[in-house]
PDB file of C-alpha atoms in Angstrom:
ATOM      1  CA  UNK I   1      62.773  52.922 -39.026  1.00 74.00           C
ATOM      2  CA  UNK I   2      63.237  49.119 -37.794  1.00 81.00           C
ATOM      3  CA  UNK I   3      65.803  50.951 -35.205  1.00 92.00           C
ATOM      4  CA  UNK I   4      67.704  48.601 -32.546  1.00 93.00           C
ATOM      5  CA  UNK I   5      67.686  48.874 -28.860  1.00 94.00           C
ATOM      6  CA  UNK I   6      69.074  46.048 -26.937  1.00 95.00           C
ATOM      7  CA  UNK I   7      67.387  46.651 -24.352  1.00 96.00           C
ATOM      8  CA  UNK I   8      64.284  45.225 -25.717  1.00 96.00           C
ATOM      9  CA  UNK I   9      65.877  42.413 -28.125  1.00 91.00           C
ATOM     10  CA  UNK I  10      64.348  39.500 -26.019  1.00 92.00           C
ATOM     11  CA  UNK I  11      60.554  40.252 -26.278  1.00 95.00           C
ATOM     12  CA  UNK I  12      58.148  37.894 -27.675  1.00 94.00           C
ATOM     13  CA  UNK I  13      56.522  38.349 -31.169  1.00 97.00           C
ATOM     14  CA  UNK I  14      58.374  41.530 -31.690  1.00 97.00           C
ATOM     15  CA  UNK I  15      59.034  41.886 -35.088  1.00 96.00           C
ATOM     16  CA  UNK I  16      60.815  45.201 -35.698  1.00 96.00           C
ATOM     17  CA  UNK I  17      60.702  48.595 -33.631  1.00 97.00           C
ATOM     18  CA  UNK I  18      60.571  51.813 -35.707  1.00 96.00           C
ATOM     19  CA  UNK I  19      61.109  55.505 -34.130  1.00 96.00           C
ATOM     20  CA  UNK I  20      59.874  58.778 -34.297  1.00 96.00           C
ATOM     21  CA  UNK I  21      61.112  62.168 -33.201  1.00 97.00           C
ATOM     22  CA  UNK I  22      58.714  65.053 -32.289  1.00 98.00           C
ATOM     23  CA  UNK I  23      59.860  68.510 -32.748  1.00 98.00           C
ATOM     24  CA  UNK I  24      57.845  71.107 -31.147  1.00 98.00           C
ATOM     25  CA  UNK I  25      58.474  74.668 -30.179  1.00 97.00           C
ATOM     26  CA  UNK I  26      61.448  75.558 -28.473  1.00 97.00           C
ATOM     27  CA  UNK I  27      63.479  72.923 -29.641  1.00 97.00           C
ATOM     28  CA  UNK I  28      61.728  70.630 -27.370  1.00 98.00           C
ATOM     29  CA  UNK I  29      61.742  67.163 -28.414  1.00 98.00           C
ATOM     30  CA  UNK I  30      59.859  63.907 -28.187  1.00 98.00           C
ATOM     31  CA  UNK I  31      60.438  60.784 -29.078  1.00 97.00           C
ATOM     32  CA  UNK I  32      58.273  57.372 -29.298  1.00 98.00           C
ATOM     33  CA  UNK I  33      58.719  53.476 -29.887  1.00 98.00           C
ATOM     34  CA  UNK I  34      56.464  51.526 -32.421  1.00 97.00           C
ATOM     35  CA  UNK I  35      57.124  48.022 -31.388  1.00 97.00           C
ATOM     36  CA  UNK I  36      55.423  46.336 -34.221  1.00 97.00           C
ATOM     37  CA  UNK I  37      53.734  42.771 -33.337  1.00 97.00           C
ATOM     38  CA  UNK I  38      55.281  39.812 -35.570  1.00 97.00           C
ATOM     39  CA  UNK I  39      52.041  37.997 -35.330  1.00 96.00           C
ATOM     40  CA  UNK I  40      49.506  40.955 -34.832  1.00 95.00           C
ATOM     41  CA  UNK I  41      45.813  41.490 -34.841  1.00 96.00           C
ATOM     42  CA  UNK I  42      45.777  45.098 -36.878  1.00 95.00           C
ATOM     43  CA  UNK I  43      44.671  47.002 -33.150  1.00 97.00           C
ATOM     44  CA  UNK I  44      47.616  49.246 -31.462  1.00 98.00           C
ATOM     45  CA  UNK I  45      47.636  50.130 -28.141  1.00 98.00           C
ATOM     46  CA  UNK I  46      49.284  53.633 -27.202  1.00 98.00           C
ATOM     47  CA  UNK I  47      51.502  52.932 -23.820  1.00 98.00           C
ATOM     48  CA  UNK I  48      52.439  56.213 -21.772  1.00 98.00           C
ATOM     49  CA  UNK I  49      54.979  55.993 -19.114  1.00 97.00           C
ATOM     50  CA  UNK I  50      54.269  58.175 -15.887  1.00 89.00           C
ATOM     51  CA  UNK I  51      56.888  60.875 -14.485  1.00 91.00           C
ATOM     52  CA  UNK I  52      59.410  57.909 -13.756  1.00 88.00           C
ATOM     53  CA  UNK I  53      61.117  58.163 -16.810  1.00 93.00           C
ATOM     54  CA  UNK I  54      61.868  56.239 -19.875  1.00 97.00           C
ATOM     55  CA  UNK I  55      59.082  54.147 -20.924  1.00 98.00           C
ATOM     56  CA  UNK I  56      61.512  51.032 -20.782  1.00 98.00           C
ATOM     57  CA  UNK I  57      60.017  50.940 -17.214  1.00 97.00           C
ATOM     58  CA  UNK I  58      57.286  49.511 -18.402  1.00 97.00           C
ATOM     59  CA  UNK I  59      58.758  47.049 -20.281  1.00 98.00           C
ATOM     60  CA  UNK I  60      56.467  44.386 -19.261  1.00 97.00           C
ATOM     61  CA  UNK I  61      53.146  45.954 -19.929  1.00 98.00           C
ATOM     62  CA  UNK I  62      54.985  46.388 -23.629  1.00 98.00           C
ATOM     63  CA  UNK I  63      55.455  42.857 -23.685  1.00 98.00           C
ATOM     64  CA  UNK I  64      52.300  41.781 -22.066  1.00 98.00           C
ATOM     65  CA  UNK I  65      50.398  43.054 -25.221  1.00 98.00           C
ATOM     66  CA  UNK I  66      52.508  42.681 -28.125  1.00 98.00           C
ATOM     67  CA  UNK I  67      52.296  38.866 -26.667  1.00 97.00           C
ATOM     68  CA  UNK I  68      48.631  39.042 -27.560  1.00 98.00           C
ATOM     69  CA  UNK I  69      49.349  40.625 -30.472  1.00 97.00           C
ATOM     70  CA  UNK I  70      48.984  44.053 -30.424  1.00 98.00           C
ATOM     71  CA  UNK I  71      51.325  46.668 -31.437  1.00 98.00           C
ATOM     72  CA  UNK I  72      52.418  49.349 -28.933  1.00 98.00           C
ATOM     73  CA  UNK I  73      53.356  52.807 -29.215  1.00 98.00           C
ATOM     74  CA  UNK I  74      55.459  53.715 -26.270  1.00 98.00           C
ATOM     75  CA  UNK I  75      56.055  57.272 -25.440  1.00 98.00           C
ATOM     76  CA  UNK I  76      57.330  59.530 -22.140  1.00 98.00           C
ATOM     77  CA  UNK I  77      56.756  62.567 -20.649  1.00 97.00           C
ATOM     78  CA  UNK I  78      58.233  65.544 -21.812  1.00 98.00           C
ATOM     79  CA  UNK I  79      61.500  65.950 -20.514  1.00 98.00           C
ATOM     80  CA  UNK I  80      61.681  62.747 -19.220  1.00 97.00           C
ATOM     81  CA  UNK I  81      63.588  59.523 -20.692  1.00 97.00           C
ATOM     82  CA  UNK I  82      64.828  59.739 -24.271  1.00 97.00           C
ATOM     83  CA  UNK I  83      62.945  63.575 -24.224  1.00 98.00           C
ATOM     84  CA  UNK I  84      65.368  66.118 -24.881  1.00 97.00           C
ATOM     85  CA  UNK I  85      65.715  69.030 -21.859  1.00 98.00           C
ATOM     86  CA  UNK I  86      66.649  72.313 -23.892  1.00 98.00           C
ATOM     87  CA  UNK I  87      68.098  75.365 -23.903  1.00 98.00           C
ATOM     88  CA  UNK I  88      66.092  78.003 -23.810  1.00 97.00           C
ATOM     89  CA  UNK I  89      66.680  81.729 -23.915  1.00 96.00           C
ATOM     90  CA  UNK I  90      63.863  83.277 -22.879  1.00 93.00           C
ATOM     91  CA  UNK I  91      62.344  87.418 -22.792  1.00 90.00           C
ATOM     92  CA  UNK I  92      63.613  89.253 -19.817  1.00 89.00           C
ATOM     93  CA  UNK I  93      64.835  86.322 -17.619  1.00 93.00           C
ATOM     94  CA  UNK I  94      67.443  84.822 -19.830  1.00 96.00           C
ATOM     95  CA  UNK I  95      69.166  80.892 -20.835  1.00 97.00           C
ATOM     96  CA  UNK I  96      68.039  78.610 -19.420  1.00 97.00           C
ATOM     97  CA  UNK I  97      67.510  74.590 -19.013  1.00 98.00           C
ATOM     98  CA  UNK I  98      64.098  73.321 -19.084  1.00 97.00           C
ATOM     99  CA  UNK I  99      64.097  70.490 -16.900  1.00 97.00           C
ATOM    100  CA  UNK I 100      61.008  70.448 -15.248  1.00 96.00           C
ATOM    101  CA  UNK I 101      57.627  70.969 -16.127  1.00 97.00           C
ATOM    102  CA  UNK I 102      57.189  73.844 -13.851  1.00 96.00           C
ATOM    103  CA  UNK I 103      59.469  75.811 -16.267  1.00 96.00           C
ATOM    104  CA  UNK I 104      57.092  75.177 -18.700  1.00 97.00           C
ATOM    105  CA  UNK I 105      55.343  78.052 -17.093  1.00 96.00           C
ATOM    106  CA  UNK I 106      57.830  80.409 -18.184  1.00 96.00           C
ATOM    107  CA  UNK I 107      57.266  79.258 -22.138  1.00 96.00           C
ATOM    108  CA  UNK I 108      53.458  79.946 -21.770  1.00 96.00           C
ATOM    109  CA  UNK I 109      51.755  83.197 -23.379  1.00 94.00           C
ATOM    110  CA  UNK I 110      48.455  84.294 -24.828  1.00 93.00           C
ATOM    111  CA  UNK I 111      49.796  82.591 -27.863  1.00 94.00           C
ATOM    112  CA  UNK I 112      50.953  79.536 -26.991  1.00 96.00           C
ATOM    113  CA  UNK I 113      50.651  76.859 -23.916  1.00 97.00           C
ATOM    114  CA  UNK I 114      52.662  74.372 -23.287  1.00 97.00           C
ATOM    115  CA  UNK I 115      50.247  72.040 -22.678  1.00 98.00           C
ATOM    116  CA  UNK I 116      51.272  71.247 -26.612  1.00 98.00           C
ATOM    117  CA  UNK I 117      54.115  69.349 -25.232  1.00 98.00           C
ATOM    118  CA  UNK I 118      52.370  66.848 -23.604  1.00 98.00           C
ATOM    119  CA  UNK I 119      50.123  65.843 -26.736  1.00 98.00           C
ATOM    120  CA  UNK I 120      50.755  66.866 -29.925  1.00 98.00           C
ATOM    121  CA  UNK I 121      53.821  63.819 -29.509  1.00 98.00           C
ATOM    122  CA  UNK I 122      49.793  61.610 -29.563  1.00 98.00           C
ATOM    123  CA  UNK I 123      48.513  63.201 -32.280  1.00 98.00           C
ATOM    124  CA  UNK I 124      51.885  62.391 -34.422  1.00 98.00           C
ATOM    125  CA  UNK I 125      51.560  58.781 -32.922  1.00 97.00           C
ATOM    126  CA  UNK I 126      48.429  58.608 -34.033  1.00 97.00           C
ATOM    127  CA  UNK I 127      48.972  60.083 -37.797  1.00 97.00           C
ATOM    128  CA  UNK I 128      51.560  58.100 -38.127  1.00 95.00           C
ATOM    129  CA  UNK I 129      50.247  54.390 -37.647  1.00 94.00           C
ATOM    130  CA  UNK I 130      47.309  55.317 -39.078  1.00 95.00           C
ATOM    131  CA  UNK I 131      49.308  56.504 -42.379  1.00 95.00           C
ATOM    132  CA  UNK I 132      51.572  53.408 -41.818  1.00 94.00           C
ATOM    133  CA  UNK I 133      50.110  50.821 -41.083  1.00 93.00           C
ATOM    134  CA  UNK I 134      46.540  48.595 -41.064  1.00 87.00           C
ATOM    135  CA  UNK I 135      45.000  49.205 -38.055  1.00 89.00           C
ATOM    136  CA  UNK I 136      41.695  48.233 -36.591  1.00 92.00           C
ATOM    137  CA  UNK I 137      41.053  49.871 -32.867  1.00 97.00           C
ATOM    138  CA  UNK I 138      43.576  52.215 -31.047  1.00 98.00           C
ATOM    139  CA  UNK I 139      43.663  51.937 -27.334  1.00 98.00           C
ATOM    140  CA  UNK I 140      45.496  53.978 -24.537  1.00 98.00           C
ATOM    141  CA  UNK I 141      47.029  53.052 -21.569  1.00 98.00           C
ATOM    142  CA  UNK I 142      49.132  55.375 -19.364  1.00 98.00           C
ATOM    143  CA  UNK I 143      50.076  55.220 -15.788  1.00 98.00           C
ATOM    144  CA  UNK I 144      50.637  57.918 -13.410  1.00 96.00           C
ATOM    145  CA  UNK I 145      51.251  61.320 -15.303  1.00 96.00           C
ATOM    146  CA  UNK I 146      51.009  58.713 -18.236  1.00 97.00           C
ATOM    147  CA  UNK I 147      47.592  58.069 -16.810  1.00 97.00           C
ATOM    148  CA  UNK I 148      46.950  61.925 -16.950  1.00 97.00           C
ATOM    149  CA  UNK I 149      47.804  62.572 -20.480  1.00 98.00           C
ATOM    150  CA  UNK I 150      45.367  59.330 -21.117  1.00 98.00           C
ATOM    151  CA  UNK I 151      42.447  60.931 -20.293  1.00 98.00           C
ATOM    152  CA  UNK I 152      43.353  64.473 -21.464  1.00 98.00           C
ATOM    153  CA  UNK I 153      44.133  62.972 -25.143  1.00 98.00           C
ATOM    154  CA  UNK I 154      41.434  60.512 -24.867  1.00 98.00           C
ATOM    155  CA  UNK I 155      38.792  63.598 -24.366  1.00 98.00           C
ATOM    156  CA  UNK I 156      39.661  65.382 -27.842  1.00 97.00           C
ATOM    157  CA  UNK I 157      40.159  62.746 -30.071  1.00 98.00           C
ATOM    158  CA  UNK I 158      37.448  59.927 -30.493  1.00 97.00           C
ATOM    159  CA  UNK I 159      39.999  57.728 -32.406  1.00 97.00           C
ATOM    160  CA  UNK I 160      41.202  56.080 -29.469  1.00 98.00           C
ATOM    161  CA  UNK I 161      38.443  53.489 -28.503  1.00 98.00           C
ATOM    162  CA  UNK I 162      39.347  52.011 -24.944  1.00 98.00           C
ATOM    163  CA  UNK I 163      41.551  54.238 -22.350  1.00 98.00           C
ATOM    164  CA  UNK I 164      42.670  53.362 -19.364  1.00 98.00           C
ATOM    165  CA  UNK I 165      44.311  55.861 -17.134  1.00 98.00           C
ATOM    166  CA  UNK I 166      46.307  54.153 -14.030  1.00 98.00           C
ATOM    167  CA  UNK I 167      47.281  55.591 -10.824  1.00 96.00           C
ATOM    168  CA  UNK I 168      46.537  58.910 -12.459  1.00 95.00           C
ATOM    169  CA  UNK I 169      45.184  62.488 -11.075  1.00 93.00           C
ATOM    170  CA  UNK I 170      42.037  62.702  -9.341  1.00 94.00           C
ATOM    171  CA  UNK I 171      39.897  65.635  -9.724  1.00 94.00           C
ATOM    172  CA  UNK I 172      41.228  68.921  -8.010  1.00 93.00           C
ATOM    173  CA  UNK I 173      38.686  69.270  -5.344  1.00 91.00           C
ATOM    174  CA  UNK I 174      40.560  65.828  -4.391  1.00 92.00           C
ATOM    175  CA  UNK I 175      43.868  66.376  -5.576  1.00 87.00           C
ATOM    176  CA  UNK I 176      44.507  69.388  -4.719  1.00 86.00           C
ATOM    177  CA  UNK I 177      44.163  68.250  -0.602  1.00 84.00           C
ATOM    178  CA  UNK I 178      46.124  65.592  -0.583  1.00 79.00           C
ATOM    179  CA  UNK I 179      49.718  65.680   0.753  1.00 78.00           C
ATOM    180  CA  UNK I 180      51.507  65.228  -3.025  1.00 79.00           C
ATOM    181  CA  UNK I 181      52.263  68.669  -4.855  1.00 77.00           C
ATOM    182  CA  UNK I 182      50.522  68.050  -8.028  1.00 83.00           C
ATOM    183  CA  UNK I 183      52.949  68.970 -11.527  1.00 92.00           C
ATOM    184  CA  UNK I 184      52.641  71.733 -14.046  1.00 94.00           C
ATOM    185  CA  UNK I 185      50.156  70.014 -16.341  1.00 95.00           C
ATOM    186  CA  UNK I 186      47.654  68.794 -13.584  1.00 93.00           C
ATOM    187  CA  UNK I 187      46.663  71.893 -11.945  1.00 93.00           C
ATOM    188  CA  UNK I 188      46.469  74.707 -14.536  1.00 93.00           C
ATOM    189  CA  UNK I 189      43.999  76.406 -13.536  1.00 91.00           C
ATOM    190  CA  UNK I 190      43.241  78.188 -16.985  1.00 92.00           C
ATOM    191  CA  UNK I 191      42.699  74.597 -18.576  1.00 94.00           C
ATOM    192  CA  UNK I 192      41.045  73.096 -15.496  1.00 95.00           C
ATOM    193  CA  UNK I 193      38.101  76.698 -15.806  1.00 94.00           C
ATOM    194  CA  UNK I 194      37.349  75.183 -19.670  1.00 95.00           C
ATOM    195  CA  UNK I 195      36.626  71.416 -18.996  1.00 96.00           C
ATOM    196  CA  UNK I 196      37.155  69.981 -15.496  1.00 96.00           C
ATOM    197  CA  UNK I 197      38.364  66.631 -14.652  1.00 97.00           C
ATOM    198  CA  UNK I 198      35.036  65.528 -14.505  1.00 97.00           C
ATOM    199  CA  UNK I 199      34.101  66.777 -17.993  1.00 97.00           C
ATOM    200  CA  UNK I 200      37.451  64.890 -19.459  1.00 98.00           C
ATOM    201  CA  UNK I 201      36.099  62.183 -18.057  1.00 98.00           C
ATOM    202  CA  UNK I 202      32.889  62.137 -19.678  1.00 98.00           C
ATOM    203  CA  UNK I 203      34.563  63.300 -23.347  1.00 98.00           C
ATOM    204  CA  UNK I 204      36.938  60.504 -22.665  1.00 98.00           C
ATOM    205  CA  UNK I 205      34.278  58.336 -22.631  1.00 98.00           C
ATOM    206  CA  UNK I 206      31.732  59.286 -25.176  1.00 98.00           C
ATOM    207  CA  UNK I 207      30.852  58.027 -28.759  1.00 97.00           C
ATOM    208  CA  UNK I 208      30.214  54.934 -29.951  1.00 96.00           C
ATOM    209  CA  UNK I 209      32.303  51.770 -28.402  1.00 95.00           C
ATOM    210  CA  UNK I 210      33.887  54.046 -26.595  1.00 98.00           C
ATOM    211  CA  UNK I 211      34.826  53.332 -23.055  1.00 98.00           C
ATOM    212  CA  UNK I 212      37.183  54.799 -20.078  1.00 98.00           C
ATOM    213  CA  UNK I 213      37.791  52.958 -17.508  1.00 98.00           C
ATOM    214  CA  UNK I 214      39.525  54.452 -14.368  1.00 98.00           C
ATOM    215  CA  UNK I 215      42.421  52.164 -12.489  1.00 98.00           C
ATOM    216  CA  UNK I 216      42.707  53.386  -8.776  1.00 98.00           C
ATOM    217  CA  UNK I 217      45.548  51.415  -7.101  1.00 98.00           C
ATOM    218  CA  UNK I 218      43.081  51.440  -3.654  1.00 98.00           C
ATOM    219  CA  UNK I 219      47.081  51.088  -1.547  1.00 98.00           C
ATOM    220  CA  UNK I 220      48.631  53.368  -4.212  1.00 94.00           C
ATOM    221  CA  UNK I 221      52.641  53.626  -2.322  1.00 93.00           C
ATOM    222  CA  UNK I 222      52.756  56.930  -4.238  1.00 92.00           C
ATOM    223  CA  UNK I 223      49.759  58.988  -5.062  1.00 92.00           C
ATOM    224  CA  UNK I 224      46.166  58.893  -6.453  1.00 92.00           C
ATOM    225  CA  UNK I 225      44.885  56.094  -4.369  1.00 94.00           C
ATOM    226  CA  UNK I 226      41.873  55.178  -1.595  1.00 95.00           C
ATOM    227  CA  UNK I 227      38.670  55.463  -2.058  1.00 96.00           C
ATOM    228  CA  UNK I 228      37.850  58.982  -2.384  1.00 96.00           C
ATOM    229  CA  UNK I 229      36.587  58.472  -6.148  1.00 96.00           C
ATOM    230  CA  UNK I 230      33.441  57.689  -4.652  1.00 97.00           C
ATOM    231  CA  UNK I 231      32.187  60.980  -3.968  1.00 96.00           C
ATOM    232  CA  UNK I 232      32.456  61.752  -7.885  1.00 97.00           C
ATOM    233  CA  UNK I 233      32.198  58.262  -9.495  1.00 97.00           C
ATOM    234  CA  UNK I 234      28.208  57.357  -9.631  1.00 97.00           C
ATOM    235  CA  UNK I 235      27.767  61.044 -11.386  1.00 97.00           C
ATOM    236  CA  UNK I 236      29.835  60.609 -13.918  1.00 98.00           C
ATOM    237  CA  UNK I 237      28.678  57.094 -14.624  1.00 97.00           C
ATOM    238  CA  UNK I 238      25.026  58.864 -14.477  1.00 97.00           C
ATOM    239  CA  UNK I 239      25.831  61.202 -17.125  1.00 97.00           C
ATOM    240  CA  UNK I 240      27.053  58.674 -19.397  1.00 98.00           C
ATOM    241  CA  UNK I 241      24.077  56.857 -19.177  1.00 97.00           C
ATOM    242  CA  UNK I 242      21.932  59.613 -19.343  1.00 97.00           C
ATOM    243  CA  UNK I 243      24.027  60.661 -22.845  1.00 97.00           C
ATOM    244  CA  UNK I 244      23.366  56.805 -23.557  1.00 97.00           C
ATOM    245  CA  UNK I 245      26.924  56.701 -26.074  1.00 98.00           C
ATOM    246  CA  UNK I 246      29.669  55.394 -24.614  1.00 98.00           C
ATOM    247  CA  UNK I 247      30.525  53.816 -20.784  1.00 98.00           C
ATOM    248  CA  UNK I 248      33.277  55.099 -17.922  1.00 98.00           C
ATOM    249  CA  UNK I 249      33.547  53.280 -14.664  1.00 98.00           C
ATOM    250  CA  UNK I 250      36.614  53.044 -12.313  1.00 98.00           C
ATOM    251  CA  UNK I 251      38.363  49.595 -11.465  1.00 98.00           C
ATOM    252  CA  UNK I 252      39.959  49.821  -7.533  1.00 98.00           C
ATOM    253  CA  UNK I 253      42.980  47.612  -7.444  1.00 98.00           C
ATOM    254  CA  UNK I 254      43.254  46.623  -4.329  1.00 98.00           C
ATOM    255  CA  UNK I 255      45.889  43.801  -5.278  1.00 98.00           C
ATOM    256  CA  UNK I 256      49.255  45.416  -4.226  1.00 98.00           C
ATOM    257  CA  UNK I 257      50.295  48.223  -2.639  1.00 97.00           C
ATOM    258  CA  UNK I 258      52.299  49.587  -5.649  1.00 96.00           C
ATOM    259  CA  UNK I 259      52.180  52.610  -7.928  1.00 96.00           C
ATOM    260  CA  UNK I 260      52.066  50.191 -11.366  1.00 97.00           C
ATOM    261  CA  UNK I 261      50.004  48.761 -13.678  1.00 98.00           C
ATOM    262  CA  UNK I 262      49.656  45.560 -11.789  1.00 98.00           C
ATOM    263  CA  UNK I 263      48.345  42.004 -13.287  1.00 98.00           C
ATOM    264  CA  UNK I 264      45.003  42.357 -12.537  1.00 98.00           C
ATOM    265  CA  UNK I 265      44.660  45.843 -14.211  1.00 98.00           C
ATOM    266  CA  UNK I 266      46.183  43.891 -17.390  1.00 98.00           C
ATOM    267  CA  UNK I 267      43.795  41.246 -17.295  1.00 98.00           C
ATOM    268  CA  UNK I 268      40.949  43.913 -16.566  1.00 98.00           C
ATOM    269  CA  UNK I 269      42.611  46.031 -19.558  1.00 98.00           C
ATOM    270  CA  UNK I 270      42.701  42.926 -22.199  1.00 98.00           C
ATOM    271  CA  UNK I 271      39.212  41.683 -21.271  1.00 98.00           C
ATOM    272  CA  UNK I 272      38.031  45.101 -22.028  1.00 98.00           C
ATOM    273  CA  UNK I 273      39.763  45.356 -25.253  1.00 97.00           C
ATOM    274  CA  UNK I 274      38.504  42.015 -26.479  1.00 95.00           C
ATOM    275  CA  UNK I 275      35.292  42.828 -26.004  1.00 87.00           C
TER     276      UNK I 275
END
């Protein structure tokens, strides 16, 4: 609780930052920043940094919104930034270091998926703000593999209102011929067979005032980009309307030529949330 980390002492309307540590099956760890607004309007949004890193990389999207109030809970990917990388000794292959989330494959079994790793570190976000603290609306914003676990979390639990997944995976027919090797979480298959990007999507995006909006950086340097959403996007938007509960539509950036959450998106992301 009300931790310090210089590294952030010079936002705006930051009043304290508490943290919490995730604990999950084998020994894997998360951990995630509550940077609690001094002056705040009671809504949090969830931030989720991308396979970069730390989520001090996106500092400034942190500080965009606690500026306007909100509180933001920050987290990473597993393995990545603060995220421990354990030891692991593991049936008939031995110790080893999981560093990568293709390793993860060697932790999965008819029991257990590691898939858990990823969003269970949410779920305790969630809990624990809602346990803590007043809040109105939760929102979620991710980019890149952040973007990914944005819509995956966003489709099973209705208590995040607004999401909005940047620079994130496309569906596999897409993905899956483009010239980027997609990670662990993105392409498993036996997930992918029960609900399909399209379907997360669409449970992203329904219930009431709930919306997903899709950020495609059109000149994406990285991944995830053009304009081949178009070949899925007016079905999806169909179905929603069809369901009538709930909207999803896809913003295409074409401001920079960056993999980031640029301006525009954050202007497009607060006009949505003030809605």
């Amino acid at each position: 609780y009300n931790i310090k980390d210089e590294r952030y002492e010079n936002i705006i309307n930051l009043e304290k930052i508490d943290k919490i540590t995730i604990t999950m099956e084998y020994g894997v760890e998360s951990y995630a920043y509550i940077f609690v607004a001094k002056q705040n309007n009671e809504d949090f949004i969830l931030y989720h940094q991308g396979h970069g890193g730390d989520f001090f990389k996106g500092k400034k999207t942190i500080e965009f919104f606690l500026e306007k109030g909100y509180s933001v809970v920050a987290f990473s990917m597993p393995l990545a930034g603060m995220n421990n990388q354990p030891i692991v000794d593991i049936k008939n292959i031995g110790v080893i270091k999981i560093k990568t989330h293709e390793q993860f494959r060697l932790l999965d079994s008819n029991e257990f998926s590691s898939i858990k790793f990823f969003l269970e570190p949410i779920l305790v976000g969630i809990n624990y703000i809602e346990n803590t603290y007043n809040s109105n609306s939760i929102f979620m914003v991710g980019i890149s593999g952040g973007g990914w676990t944005t819509t995956m979390y966003s489709a099973i639990d209705d208590r995040i209102d607004k999401s909005f997944p940047v620079g994130s995976m496309l569906p596999l027919f897409i993905s899956l011929n483009a010239p980027v090797i997609p990670h662990y979480e993105s392409v498993l298959l036996e997930l992918y067979e029960k609900a399909s990007y399209l379907d997360l999507y669409i449970l992203s995006s329904f219930g009431e005032n709930r919306e997903q909006i899709k950020i495609i950086n059109k000149f994406d340097s990285c991944c995830h980009g053009g304009i081949s959403h178009q070949v899925f996007e007016e079905e999806v938007i169909q179905t929603m309307e069809k369901l009538n509960n709930g909207k999803f539509s896809i913003f295409l950036d074409d401001s920079h030529n960056g993999h980031k959450i640029s301006d525009a998106a954050l202007q497009i992301i607060l006009k949505t949330i003030e809605n």
